Each structure stands twice: as C-alpha cells, then as structure tokens.
C-alpha cells in the first residue's frame, strides 16, 4: 500500500484548511469520516459525480485533513484527526459541531 502525497503537520496552513472545510460536500465527507473512521473514495449515498468527489478528496488531502492509501485500484481515505488537533486545537470539533447543528436546524 502506498500513501498519496500530503503535507507534514508542521506545514498545515490555516487558510488552506479553512478553504478545504468551506464546502458542503467536503464537510459531508468529513462528517462521514468522523463516523466511519475510513472510507473509499466513492462512499455510498453521495450524489456527486466521481470526478467531482476526486477533486474534493484531493483538496482535503492537500490541506492535510485526510490521508489516502492506495492499494491497487482501491483508495482508502482516513481523517488525520490527531495531527489536525495538535496543529489547530478544537478547530475540527468546532467545524463539525456547527455543520451538524446547521444541518439539523430547520431553515
């Protein structure tokens, strides 16, 4: 299994991380990762085209939010929770709490 390129935790950039977290599709992918632990690059129930999902996964990986392992044709994506928490304490929790709250609050 090989890992795709990703930044080291000390190279995480707050603006890049916030940009990656600023899209509803990427937030949903992040929410699923926090629930499931890891996922393939095409999780069930997503209505987004595969090419668009690939772009979202790339943005999350390049920001340092996820790690992607390649095994043949399979790509497993995991959340880099410990690294993110060490670099930006409480950021991930705050974003996920707000995303969950706004998703369940009627408009």
mmCIF file with all atom_site columns, C-alpha atoms in Angstrom:
data_model
loop_
_atom_site.group_PDB
_atom_site.id
_atom_site.type_symbol
_atom_site.label_atom_id
_atom_site.label_alt_id
_atom_site.label_comp_id
_atom_site.label_asym_id
_atom_site.label_entity_id
_atom_site.label_seq_id
_atom_site.pdbx_PDB_ins_code
_atom_site.Cartn_x
_atom_site.Cartn_y
_atom_site.Cartn_z
_atom_site.occupancy
_atom_site.B_iso_or_equiv
_atom_site.pdbx_formal_charge
_atom_site.auth_seq_id
_atom_site.auth_comp_id
_atom_site.auth_asym_id
_atom_site.auth_atom_id
_atom_site.pdbx_PDB_model_num
ATOM 1   C CA . UNK A 1 1   ? 0.000   0.000  0.000   1.00 0.00 ? 1   UNK A CA 1
ATOM 2   C CA . UNK A 1 2   ? 1.316   3.468  -0.788  1.00 0.00 ? 2   UNK A CA 1
ATOM 3   C CA . UNK A 1 3   ? 0.242   6.864  0.501   1.00 0.00 ? 3   UNK A CA 1
ATOM 4   C CA . UNK A 1 4   ? -0.507  9.794  -1.762  1.00 0.00 ? 4   UNK A CA 1
ATOM 5   C CA . UNK A 1 5   ? 1.474   12.998 -1.109  1.00 0.00 ? 5   UNK A CA 1
ATOM 6   C CA . UNK A 1 6   ? 0.264   15.049 1.830   1.00 0.00 ? 6   UNK A CA 1
ATOM 7   C CA . UNK A 1 7   ? 1.699   17.863 3.929   1.00 0.00 ? 7   UNK A CA 1
ATOM 8   C CA . UNK A 1 8   ? 3.500   17.282 7.191   1.00 0.00 ? 8   UNK A CA 1
ATOM 9   C CA . UNK A 1 9   ? 1.560   18.536 10.233  1.00 0.00 ? 9   UNK A CA 1
ATOM 10  C CA . UNK A 1 10  ? 4.018   21.390 10.777  1.00 0.00 ? 10  UNK A CA 1
ATOM 11  C CA . UNK A 1 11  ? 3.262   22.546 7.218   1.00 0.00 ? 11  UNK A CA 1
ATOM 12  C CA . UNK A 1 12  ? -0.528  22.743 7.716   1.00 0.00 ? 12  UNK A CA 1
ATOM 13  C CA . UNK A 1 13  ? -1.751  26.201 6.728   1.00 0.00 ? 13  UNK A CA 1
ATOM 14  C CA . UNK A 1 14  ? -4.840  27.566 8.483   1.00 0.00 ? 14  UNK A CA 1
ATOM 15  C CA . UNK A 1 15  ? -6.163  29.371 5.384   1.00 0.00 ? 15  UNK A CA 1
ATOM 16  C CA . UNK A 1 16  ? -5.804  26.196 3.288   1.00 0.00 ? 16  UNK A CA 1
ATOM 17  C CA . UNK A 1 17  ? -7.528  24.076 5.941   1.00 0.00 ? 17  UNK A CA 1
ATOM 18  C CA . UNK A 1 18  ? -10.378 26.580 6.279   1.00 0.00 ? 18  UNK A CA 1
ATOM 19  C CA . UNK A 1 19  ? -10.787 26.706 2.492   1.00 0.00 ? 19  UNK A CA 1
ATOM 20  C CA . UNK A 1 20  ? -10.980 22.904 2.392   1.00 0.00 ? 20  UNK A CA 1
ATOM 21  C CA . UNK A 1 21  ? -13.603 22.941 5.141   1.00 0.00 ? 21  UNK A CA 1
ATOM 22  C CA . UNK A 1 22  ? -15.633 25.653 3.408   1.00 0.00 ? 22  UNK A CA 1
ATOM 23  C CA . UNK A 1 23  ? -17.578 23.420 1.033   1.00 0.00 ? 23  UNK A CA 1
ATOM 24  C CA . UNK A 1 24  ? -20.758 21.496 1.939   1.00 0.00 ? 24  UNK A CA 1
ATOM 25  C CA . UNK A 1 25  ? -19.706 18.353 0.048   1.00 0.00 ? 25  UNK A CA 1
ATOM 26  C CA . UNK A 1 26  ? -16.317 18.269 1.771   1.00 0.00 ? 26  UNK A CA 1
ATOM 27  C CA . UNK A 1 27  ? -17.986 18.839 5.134   1.00 0.00 ? 27  UNK A CA 1
ATOM 28  C CA . UNK A 1 28  ? -20.259 15.868 4.468   1.00 0.00 ? 28  UNK A CA 1
ATOM 29  C CA . UNK A 1 29  ? -17.236 13.741 3.543   1.00 0.00 ? 29  UNK A CA 1
ATOM 30  C CA . UNK A 1 30  ? -15.550 14.870 6.749   1.00 0.00 ? 30  UNK A CA 1
ATOM 31  C CA . UNK A 1 31  ? -18.651 14.063 8.802   1.00 0.00 ? 31  UNK A CA 1
ATOM 32  C CA . UNK A 1 32  ? -18.722 10.565 7.324   1.00 0.00 ? 32  UNK A CA 1
ATOM 33  C CA . UNK A 1 33  ? -15.038 10.073 8.112   1.00 0.00 ? 33  UNK A CA 1
ATOM 34  C CA . UNK A 1 34  ? -15.574 11.023 11.747  1.00 0.00 ? 34  UNK A CA 1
ATOM 35  C CA . UNK A 1 35  ? -18.403 8.491  11.957  1.00 0.00 ? 35  UNK A CA 1
ATOM 36  C CA . UNK A 1 36  ? -16.931 5.636  9.907   1.00 0.00 ? 36  UNK A CA 1
ATOM 37  C CA . UNK A 1 37  ? -13.195 6.054  10.571  1.00 0.00 ? 37  UNK A CA 1
ATOM 38  C CA . UNK A 1 38  ? -12.230 5.448  6.962   1.00 0.00 ? 38  UNK A CA 1
ATOM 39  C CA . UNK A 1 39  ? -13.953 5.236  3.611   1.00 0.00 ? 39  UNK A CA 1
ATOM 40  C CA . UNK A 1 40  ? -13.306 4.542  -0.029  1.00 0.00 ? 40  UNK A CA 1
ATOM 41  C CA . UNK A 1 41  ? -13.083 7.453  -2.425  1.00 0.00 ? 41  UNK A CA 1
ATOM 42  C CA . UNK A 1 42  ? -16.665 6.776  -3.598  1.00 0.00 ? 42  UNK A CA 1
ATOM 43  C CA . UNK A 1 43  ? -18.769 6.405  -0.448  1.00 0.00 ? 43  UNK A CA 1
ATOM 44  C CA . UNK A 1 44  ? -22.317 5.141  -0.785  1.00 0.00 ? 44  UNK A CA 1
ATOM 45  C CA . UNK A 1 45  ? -25.134 7.648  -0.771  1.00 0.00 ? 45  UNK A CA 1
ATOM 46  C CA . UNK A 1 46  ? -23.172 10.539 -2.295  1.00 0.00 ? 46  UNK A CA 1
ATOM 47  C CA . UNK A 1 47  ? -24.928 12.006 -5.322  1.00 0.00 ? 47  UNK A CA 1
ATOM 48  C CA . UNK A 1 48  ? -21.833 13.859 -6.520  1.00 0.00 ? 48  UNK A CA 1
ATOM 49  C CA . UNK A 1 49  ? -20.099 12.619 -9.717  1.00 0.00 ? 49  UNK A CA 1
ATOM 50  C CA . UNK A 1 50  ? -16.931 10.569 -9.120  1.00 0.00 ? 50  UNK A CA 1
ATOM 51  C CA . UNK A 1 51  ? -14.734 13.152 -10.835 1.00 0.00 ? 51  UNK A CA 1
ATOM 52  C CA . UNK A 1 52  ? -16.074 15.859 -8.519  1.00 0.00 ? 52  UNK A CA 1
ATOM 53  C CA . UNK A 1 53  ? -15.568 13.618 -5.486  1.00 0.00 ? 53  UNK A CA 1
ATOM 54  C CA . UNK A 1 54  ? -11.973 13.015 -6.570  1.00 0.00 ? 54  UNK A CA 1
ATOM 55  C CA . UNK A 1 55  ? -11.385 16.749 -6.631  1.00 0.00 ? 55  UNK A CA 1
ATOM 56  C CA . UNK A 1 56  ? -12.925 17.176 -3.162  1.00 0.00 ? 56  UNK A CA 1
ATOM 57  C CA . UNK A 1 57  ? -10.761 14.357 -1.759  1.00 0.00 ? 57  UNK A CA 1
ATOM 58  C CA . UNK A 1 58  ? -7.663  15.947 -3.327  1.00 0.00 ? 58  UNK A CA 1
ATOM 59  C CA . UNK A 1 59  ? -8.424  19.301 -1.697  1.00 0.00 ? 59  UNK A CA 1
ATOM 60  C CA . UNK A 1 60  ? -8.918  17.649 1.699   1.00 0.00 ? 60  UNK A CA 1
ATOM 61  C CA . UNK A 1 61  ? -5.698  15.626 1.326   1.00 0.00 ? 61  UNK A CA 1
ATOM 62  C CA . UNK A 1 62  ? -3.580  18.557 0.131   1.00 0.00 ? 62  UNK A CA 1
ATOM 63  C CA . UNK A 1 63  ? -4.825  20.635 3.072   1.00 0.00 ? 63  UNK A CA 1
ATOM 64  C CA . UNK A 1 64  ? -3.673  17.859 5.427   1.00 0.00 ? 64  UNK A CA 1
ATOM 65  C CA . UNK A 1 65  ? -7.154  16.943 6.626   1.00 0.00 ? 65  UNK A CA 1
ATOM 66  C CA . UNK A 1 66  ? -7.146  13.422 5.194   1.00 0.00 ? 66  UNK A CA 1
ATOM 67  C CA . UNK A 1 67  ? -4.673  10.720 4.309   1.00 0.00 ? 67  UNK A CA 1
ATOM 68  C CA . UNK A 1 68  ? -5.193  8.477  1.283   1.00 0.00 ? 68  UNK A CA 1
ATOM 69  C CA . UNK A 1 69  ? -3.718  4.998  0.952   1.00 0.00 ? 69  UNK A CA 1
ATOM 70  C CA . UNK A 1 70  ? -3.682  3.329  -2.468  1.00 0.00 ? 70  UNK A CA 1
ATOM 71  C CA . UNK A 1 71  ? -3.908  -0.452 -2.753  1.00 0.00 ? 71  UNK A CA 1
ATOM 72  C CA . UNK A 1 72  ? -4.325  -1.452 -6.401  1.00 0.00 ? 72  UNK A CA 1
ATOM 73  C CA . UNK A 1 73  ? -7.477  0.308  -7.605  1.00 0.00 ? 73  UNK A CA 1
ATOM 74  C CA . UNK A 1 74  ? -8.769  0.888  -4.087  1.00 0.00 ? 74  UNK A CA 1
ATOM 75  C CA . UNK A 1 75  ? -8.181  4.155  -2.257  1.00 0.00 ? 75  UNK A CA 1
ATOM 76  C CA . UNK A 1 76  ? -8.858  4.297  1.464   1.00 0.00 ? 76  UNK A CA 1
ATOM 77  C CA . UNK A 1 77  ? -9.268  7.727  2.996   1.00 0.00 ? 77  UNK A CA 1
ATOM 78  C CA . UNK A 1 78  ? -8.784  8.417  6.702   1.00 0.00 ? 78  UNK A CA 1
ATOM 79  C CA . UNK A 1 79  ? -9.079  11.559 8.782   1.00 0.00 ? 79  UNK A CA 1
ATOM 80  C CA . UNK A 1 80  ? -5.837  12.972 10.221  1.00 0.00 ? 80  UNK A CA 1
ATOM 81  C CA . UNK A 1 81  ? -7.612  13.938 13.429  1.00 0.00 ? 81  UNK A CA 1
ATOM 82  C CA . UNK A 1 82  ? -4.606  13.790 15.792  1.00 0.00 ? 82  UNK A CA 1
ATOM 83  C CA . UNK A 1 83  ? -2.397  15.883 13.510  1.00 0.00 ? 83  UNK A CA 1
ATOM 84  C CA . UNK A 1 84  ? -5.127  18.482 12.973  1.00 0.00 ? 84  UNK A CA 1
ATOM 85  C CA . UNK A 1 85  ? -5.925  18.663 16.668  1.00 0.00 ? 85  UNK A CA 1
ATOM 86  C CA . UNK A 1 86  ? -2.254  19.120 17.548  1.00 0.00 ? 86  UNK A CA 1
ATOM 87  C CA . UNK A 1 87  ? -1.789  21.898 14.974  1.00 0.00 ? 87  UNK A CA 1
ATOM 88  C CA . UNK A 1 88  ? -5.177  23.640 15.370  1.00 0.00 ? 88  UNK A CA 1
ATOM 89  C CA . UNK A 1 89  ? -6.720  22.659 18.729  1.00 0.00 ? 89  UNK A CA 1
ATOM 90  C CA . UNK A 1 90  ? -10.543 22.422 18.743  1.00 0.00 ? 90  UNK A CA 1
ATOM 91  C CA . UNK A 1 91  ? -10.902 23.566 15.109  1.00 0.00 ? 91  UNK A CA 1
ATOM 92  C CA . UNK A 1 92  ? -12.203 20.265 13.794  1.00 0.00 ? 92  UNK A CA 1
ATOM 93  C CA . UNK A 1 93  ? -14.671 19.839 16.631  1.00 0.00 ? 93  UNK A CA 1
ATOM 94  C CA . UNK A 1 94  ? -15.997 23.375 16.236  1.00 0.00 ? 94  UNK A CA 1
ATOM 95  C CA . UNK A 1 95  ? -16.482 22.967 12.486  1.00 0.00 ? 95  UNK A CA 1
ATOM 96  C CA . UNK A 1 96  ? -18.196 19.597 12.838  1.00 0.00 ? 96  UNK A CA 1
ATOM 97  C CA . UNK A 1 97  ? -20.434 20.829 15.669  1.00 0.00 ? 97  UNK A CA 1
ATOM 98  C CA . UNK A 1 98  ? -21.562 23.809 13.605  1.00 0.00 ? 98  UNK A CA 1
ATOM 99  C CA . UNK A 1 99  ? -22.060 21.693 10.471  1.00 0.00 ? 99  UNK A CA 1
ATOM 100 C CA . UNK A 1 100 ? -24.163 19.175 12.417  1.00 0.00 ? 100 UNK A CA 1
ATOM 101 C CA . UNK A 1 101 ? -26.151 21.917 14.157  1.00 0.00 ? 101 UNK A CA 1
ATOM 102 C CA . UNK A 1 102 ? -26.900 23.786 10.932  1.00 0.00 ? 102 UNK A CA 1
ATOM 103 C CA . UNK A 1 103 ? -27.807 20.570 9.105   1.00 0.00 ? 103 UNK A CA 1
ATOM 104 C CA . UNK A 1 104 ? -30.402 19.656 11.734  1.00 0.00 ? 104 UNK A CA 1
ATOM 105 C CA . UNK A 1 105 ? -31.824 23.146 12.318  1.00 0.00 ? 105 UNK A CA 1
ATOM 106 C CA . UNK A 1 106 ? -34.888 23.916 10.169  1.00 0.00 ? 106 UNK A CA 1
ATOM 107 C CA . UNK A 1 107 ? -34.489 26.938 7.919   1.00 0.00 ? 107 UNK A CA 1
#
